Coordinates of C-alpha atoms in Angstrom, one line a residue:
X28 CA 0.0 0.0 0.0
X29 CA 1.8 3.2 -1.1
X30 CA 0.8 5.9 1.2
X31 CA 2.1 10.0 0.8
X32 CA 1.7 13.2 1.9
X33 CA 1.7 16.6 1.6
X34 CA 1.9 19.4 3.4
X35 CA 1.3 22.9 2.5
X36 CA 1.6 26.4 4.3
X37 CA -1.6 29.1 5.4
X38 CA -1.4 32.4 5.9
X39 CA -2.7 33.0 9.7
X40 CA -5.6 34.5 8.5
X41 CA -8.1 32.1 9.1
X42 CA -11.8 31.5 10.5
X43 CA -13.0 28.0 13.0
X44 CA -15.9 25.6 12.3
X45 CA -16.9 23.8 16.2
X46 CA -19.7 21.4 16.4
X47 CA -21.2 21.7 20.0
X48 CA -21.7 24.5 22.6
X49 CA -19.0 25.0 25.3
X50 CA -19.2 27.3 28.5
X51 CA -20.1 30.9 28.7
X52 CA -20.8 33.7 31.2
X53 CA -23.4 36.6 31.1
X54 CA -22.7 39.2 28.7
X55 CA -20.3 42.5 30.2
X56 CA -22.1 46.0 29.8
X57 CA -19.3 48.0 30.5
X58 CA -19.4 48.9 26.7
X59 CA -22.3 49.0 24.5
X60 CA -21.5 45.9 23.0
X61 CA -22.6 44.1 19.0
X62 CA -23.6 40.7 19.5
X63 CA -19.7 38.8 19.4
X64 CA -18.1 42.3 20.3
X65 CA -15.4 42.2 23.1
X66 CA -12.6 44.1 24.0
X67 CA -10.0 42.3 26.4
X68 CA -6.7 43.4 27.8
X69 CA -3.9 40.4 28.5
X70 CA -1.0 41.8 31.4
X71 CA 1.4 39.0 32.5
X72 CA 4.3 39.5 35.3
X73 CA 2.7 42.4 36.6
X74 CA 1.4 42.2 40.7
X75 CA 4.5 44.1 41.7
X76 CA 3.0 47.0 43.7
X77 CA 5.3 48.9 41.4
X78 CA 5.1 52.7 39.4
X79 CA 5.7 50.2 36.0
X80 CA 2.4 48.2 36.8
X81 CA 0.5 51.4 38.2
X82 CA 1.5 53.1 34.6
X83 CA 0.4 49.9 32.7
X84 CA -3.0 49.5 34.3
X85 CA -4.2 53.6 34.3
X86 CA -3.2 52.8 30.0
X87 CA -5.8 49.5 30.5
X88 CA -8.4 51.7 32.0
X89 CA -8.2 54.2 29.0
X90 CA -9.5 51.4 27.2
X91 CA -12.2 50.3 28.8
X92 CA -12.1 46.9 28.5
X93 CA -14.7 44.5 29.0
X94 CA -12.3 42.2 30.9
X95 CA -8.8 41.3 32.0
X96 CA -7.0 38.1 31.5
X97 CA -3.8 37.3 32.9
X98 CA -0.4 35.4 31.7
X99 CA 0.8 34.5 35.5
X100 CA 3.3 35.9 37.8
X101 CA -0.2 38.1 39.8
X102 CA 1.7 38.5 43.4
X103 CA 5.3 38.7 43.1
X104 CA 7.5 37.7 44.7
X105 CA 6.6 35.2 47.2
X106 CA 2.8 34.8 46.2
X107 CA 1.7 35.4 49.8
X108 CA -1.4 36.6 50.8
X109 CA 0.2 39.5 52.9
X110 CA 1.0 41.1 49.2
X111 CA -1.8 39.5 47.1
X112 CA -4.4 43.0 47.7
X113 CA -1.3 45.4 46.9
X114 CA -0.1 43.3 44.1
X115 CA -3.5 43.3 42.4
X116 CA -6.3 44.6 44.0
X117 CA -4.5 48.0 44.4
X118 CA -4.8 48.4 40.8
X119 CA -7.5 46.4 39.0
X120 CA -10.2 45.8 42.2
X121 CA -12.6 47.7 39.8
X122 CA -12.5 44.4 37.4
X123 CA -12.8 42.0 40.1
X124 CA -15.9 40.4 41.5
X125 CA -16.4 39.4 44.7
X126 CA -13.7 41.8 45.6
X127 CA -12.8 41.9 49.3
X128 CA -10.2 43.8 49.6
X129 CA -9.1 47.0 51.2
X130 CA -8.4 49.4 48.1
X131 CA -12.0 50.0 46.7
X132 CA -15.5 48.4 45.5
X133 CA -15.3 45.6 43.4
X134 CA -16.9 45.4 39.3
X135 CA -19.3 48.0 39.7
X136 CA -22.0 45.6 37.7
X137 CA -21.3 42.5 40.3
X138 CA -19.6 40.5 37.3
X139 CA -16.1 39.1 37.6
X140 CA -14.2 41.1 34.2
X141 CA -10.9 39.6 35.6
X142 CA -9.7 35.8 34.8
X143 CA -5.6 35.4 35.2
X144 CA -3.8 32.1 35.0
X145 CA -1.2 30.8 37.5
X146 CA 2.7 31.6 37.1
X147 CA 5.4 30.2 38.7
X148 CA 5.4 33.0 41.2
X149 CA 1.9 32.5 42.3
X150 CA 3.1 28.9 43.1
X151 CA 5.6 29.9 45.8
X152 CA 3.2 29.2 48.4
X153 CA 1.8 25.3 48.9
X154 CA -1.1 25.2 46.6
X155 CA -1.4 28.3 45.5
X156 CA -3.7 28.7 48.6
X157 CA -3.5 32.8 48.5
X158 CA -4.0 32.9 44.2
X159 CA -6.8 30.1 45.1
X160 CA -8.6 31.9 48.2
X161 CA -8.4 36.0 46.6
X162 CA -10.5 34.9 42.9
X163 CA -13.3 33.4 42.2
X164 CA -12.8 31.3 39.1
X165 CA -14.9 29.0 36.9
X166 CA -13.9 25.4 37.1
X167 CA -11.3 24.4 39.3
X168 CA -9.9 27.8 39.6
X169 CA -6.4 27.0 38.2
X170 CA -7.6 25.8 34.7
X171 CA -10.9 26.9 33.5
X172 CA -13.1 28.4 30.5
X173 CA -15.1 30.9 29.8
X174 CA -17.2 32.7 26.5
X175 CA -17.4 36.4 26.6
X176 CA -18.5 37.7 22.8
X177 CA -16.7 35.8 19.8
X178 CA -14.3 34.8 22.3
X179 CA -14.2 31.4 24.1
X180 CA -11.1 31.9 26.4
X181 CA -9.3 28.9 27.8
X182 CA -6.9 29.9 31.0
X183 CA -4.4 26.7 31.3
X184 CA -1.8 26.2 34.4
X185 CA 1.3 25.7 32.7
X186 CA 3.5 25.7 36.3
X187 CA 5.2 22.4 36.8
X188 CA 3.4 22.3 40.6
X189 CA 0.4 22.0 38.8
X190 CA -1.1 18.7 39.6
X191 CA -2.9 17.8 36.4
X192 CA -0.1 18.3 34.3
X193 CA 2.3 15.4 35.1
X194 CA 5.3 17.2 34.8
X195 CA 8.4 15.4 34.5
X196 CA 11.2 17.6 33.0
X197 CA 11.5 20.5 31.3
X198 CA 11.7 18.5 28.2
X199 CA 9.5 15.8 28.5
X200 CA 5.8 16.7 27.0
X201 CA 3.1 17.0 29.6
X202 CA 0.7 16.3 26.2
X203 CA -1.3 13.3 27.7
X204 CA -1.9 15.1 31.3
X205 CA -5.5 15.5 32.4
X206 CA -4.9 19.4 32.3
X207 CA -3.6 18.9 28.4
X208 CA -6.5 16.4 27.4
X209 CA -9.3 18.4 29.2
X210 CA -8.1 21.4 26.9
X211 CA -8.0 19.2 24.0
X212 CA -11.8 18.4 25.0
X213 CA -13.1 21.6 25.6
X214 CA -11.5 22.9 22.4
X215 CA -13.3 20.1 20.6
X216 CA -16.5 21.5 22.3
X217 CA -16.1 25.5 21.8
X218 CA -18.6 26.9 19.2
X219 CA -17.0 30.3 19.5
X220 CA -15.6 32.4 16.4
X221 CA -12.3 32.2 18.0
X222 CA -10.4 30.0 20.9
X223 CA -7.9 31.7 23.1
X224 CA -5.6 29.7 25.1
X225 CA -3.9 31.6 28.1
X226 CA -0.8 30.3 30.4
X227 CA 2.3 31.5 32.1
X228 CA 5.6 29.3 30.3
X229 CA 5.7 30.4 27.0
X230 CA 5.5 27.0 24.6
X231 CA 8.0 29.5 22.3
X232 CA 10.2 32.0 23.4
X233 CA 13.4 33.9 21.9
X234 CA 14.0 35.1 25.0
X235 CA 17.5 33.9 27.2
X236 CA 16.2 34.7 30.8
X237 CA 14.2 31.4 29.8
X238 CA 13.3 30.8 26.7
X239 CA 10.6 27.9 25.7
X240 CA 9.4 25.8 27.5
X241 CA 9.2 22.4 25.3
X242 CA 6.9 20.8 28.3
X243 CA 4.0 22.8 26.5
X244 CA 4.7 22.8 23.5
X245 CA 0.7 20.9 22.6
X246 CA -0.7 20.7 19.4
X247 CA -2.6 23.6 20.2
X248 CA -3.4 24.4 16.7
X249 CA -4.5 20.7 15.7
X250 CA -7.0 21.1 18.5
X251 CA -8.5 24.3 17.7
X252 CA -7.0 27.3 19.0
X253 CA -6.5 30.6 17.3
X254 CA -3.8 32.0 19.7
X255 CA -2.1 31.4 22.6
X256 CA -1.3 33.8 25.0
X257 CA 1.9 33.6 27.3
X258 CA 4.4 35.7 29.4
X259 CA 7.4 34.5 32.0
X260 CA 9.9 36.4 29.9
X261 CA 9.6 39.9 30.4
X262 CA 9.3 41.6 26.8
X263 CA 7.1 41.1 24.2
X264 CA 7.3 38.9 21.1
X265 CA 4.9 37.6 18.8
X266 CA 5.8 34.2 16.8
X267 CA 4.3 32.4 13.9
X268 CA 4.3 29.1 14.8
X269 CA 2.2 26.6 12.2
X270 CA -0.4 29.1 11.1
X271 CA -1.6 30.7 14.6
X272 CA 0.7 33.3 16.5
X273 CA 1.9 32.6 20.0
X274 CA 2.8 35.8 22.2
X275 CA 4.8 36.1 25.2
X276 CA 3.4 39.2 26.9
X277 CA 6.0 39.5 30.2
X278 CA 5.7 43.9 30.5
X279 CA 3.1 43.8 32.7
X280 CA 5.3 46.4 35.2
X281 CA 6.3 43.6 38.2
X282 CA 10.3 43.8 37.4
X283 CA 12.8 44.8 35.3
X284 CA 12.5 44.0 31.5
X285 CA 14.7 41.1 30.0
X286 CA 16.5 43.0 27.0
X287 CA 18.3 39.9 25.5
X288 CA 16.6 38.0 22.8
X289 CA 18.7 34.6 20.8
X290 CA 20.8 35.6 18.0
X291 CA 19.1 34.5 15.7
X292 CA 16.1 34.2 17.1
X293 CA 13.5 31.2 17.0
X294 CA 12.4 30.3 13.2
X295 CA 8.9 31.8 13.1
X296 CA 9.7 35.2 15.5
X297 CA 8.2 38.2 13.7
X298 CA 8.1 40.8 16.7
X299 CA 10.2 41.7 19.6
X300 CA 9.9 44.3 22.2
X301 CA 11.6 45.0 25.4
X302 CA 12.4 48.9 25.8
X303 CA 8.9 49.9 27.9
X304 CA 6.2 48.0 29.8
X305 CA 3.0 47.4 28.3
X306 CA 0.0 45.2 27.5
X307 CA -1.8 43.5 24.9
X308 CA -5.1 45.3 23.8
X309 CA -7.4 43.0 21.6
X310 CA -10.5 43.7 19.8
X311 CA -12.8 41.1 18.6
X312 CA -15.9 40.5 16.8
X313 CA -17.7 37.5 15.0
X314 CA -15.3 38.2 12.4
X315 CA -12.1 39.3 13.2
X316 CA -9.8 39.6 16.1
X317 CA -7.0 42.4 16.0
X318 CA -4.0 42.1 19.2
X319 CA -2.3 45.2 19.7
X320 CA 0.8 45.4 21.8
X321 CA 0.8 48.7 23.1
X322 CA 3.5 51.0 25.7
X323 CA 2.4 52.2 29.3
X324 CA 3.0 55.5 27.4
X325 CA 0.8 54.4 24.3
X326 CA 3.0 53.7 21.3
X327 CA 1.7 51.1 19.4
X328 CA 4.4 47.9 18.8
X329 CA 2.6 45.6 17.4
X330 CA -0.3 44.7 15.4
X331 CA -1.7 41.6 13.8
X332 CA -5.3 40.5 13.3
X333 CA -6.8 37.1 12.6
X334 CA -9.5 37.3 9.7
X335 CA -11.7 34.7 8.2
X336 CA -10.3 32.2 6.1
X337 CA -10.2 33.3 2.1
X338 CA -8.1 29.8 1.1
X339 CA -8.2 26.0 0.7
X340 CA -7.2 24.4 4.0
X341 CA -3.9 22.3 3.7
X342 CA -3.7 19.1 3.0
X343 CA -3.9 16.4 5.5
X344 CA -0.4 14.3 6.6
X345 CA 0.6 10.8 7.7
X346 CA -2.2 9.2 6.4
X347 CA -2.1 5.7 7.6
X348 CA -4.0 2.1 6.4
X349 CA -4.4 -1.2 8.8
X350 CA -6.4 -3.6 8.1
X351 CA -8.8 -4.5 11.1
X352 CA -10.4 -7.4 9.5
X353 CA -10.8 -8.9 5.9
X354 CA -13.4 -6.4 5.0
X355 CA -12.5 -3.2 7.1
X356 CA -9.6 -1.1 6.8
X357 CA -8.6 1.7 9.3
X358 CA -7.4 4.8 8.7
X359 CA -5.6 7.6 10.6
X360 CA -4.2 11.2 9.3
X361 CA -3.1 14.0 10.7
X362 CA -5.1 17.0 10.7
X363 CA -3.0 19.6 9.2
X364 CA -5.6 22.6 8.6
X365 CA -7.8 25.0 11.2
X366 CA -10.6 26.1 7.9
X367 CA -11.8 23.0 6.8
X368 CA -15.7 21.5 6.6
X369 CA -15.1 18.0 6.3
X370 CA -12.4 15.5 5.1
X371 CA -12.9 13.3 1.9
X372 CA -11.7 9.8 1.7
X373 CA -11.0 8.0 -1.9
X374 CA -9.9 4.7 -3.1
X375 CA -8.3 3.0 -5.4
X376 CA -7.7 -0.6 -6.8
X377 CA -4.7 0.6 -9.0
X378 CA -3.4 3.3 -7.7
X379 CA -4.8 5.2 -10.6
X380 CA -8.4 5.6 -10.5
X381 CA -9.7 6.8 -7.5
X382 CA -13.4 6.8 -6.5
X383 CA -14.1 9.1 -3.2
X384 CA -16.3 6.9 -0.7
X385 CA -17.0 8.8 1.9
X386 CA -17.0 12.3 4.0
X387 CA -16.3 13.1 7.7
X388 CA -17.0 15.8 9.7
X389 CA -14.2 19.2 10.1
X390 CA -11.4 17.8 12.9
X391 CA -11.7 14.2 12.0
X392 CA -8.6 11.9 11.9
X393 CA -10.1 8.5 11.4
X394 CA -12.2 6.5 9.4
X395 CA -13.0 3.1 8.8
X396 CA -13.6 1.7 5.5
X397 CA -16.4 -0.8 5.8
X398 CA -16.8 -2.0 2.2
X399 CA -13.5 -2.8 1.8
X400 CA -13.4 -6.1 -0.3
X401 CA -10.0 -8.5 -0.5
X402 CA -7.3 -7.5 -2.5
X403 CA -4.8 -4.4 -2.4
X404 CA -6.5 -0.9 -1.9
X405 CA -5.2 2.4 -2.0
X406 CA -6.3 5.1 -0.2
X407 CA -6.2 9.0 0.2
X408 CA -7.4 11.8 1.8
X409 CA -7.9 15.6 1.4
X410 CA -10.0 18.7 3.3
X411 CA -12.6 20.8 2.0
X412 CA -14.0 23.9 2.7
X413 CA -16.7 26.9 1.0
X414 CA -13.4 28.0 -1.0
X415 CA -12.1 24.7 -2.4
X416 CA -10.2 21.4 -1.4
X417 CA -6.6 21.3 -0.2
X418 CA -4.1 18.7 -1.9
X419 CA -4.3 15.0 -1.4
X420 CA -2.4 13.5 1.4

């Protein structure tokens, strides 16, 4: 059975296709809103108590954000509850609900608009008890989701004391961990225009201070997401990794900035940043979703939006044939696209003529061939979407 591939290159302009509902939370009003409007800011390594972070979040407020997500590293340095209040709630208790600290009211609506992940810093003490007992998270509190607009927002605990992550090593993949599998899930599930995973390790990093972190480096693309959104270094860069960016967002105002990026830096590494603290602004509707990295003092660094798809997807890879029994054959690809409707599957006697037999739904990467009669068969496999078909595999 000769089997090949091929595997071809997208722009990162591209739109998602889900197939059932996945969790969501009432509606902000802190802007008057079109139906999948929302405007988020992302600040990671920021709970300093620090002039940086107080410059950062008065340039968040200008915005007026429906919510606030953050990429770790809240309550530096010790993650104690003595600095928890000072580190956040000095400066962003007007996003948080229940707020019970000393330095304000809470959301002035009742609604939680604040949803950060856990960083390595809010790990110092055991369990995270402080980070745990100051929010109130969906879920579990250290991973969780959450819909707001066209965004369904997916925070992930990418510190090592995390206990459903298995970590081993810094180099062995933590991909078949509960915490990985129950995002692969809840991907699977999201019917939103656009997914946005959210942890503290970047998965890629240019950075020296300390770089990637290969222990989460998941197929987040193959599962669904759009983005994903880190920090741990401190400076900003924004890399093209597959066709969906990854951005390590570390200016949040907690310490001093890490100036030193790899020479060269990491294949796929289109921005990097590290004179001023800032934060990521992003703006998205049912159709679009534009990131901005912008300075406490308001220069715009970056800019990049994700639009819907205008291509063929790309062509499935390592397609695969066993034989489960003497009329059945089974067969596995890799799913090497984020547009595509469906997946057709053709076969051949001769390796010539080939007849397609079937269709599968978007994401599949299986299928067994039932009518499979004895003899040799060839087989192969190629997406489709409202544009076109992508090569064969």
């Amino acid at each position: 059975m000769r089997l090949s591939f091929v595997r071809f290159t997208q722009i990162s302009r591209r739109t998602h296709r889900r197939q059932a509902a996945g969790h969501f939370i009432e509606p902000l009003e802190r802007r008057q809103l079109l139906a999948g409007d929302v405007r988020f800011a992302v600040i990671g390594d920021f709970g300093g108590n620090s002039t940086p972070e107080a410059d950062v979040a008065n340039r968040i407020k200008s915005w007026n954000p429906d919510l606030i997500v953050t990429v770790g590293d809240n309550n530096y340095q010790l993650g104690q509850a003595t600095t928890i209040d000072a580190n956040i709630g000095k400066y962003y208790h007007d996003f948080i609900s229940p707020y019970n600290g000393i330095y304000g009211a809470g959301s002035a609506d009742g609604v939680n608009h604040f949803f950060p992940s856990l960083g390595n810093h809010d790990w110092m003490q055991p369990n995270a008890q402080p980070y745990l007992n100051y929010f109130t998270l969906p879920g579990n509190e250290r991973y969780y989701t959450f819909r707001q607009g066209a965004v369904q927002f997916f925070a992930v605990d990418a510190d090592p004391h995390e206990p459903d992550l298995g970590y081993v090593n810094e180099t062995t993949s933590t991909v078949n961990s509960v915490e990985a599998q129950w995002l692969k899930n809840a991907l699977a599930a999201s019917t939103a225009p656009f997914n946005i995973v959210y942890f503290h390790h970047p998965a890629y990093s240019s950075g020296t201070t300390h770089g990637s972190s290969p222990w989460m480096q998941w197929p987040f693309e193959q599962w669904g997401a759009d983005a994903v959104l880190t920090g741990h270094e401190h400076n900003y860069e924004r890399l093209n990794i597959g066709n969906i960016p990854y951005f390590v967002n570390g200016l949040g105002g907690a310490e001093n900035v890490y100036t030193s990026f790899r020479n060269p830096p990491l294949a796929g590494s289109a921005v990097r940043f590290s004179d001023d603290f800032g934060a990521l602004l992003v703006d998205a509707n049912d159709t679009t979703a534009t990131f901005q990295f912008i300075t406490r003092a308001g220069s715009v660094i970056d800019s990049y939006t994700l639009a819907p798809a205008t291509f063929a997807p790309a062509a499935p890879s390592h397609l695969a044939a066993t034989p489960a029994s003497s009329t059945q054959v089974q067969l596995n690809w890799r799913d090497q696209s984020s547009n595509e409707s469906a997946f057709q599957i053709w076969r051949s006697s001769d390796n010539v003529n080939f007849t397609p037999i079937a269709t599968t739904l978007a994401n599949a990467t299986s299928f067994t061939d039932s009518s499979a009669s004895a003899g040799v068969h060839y087989y192969r496999v190629r997406a489709t979407n409202g544009v076109g078909a992508s090569a064969f595999s």
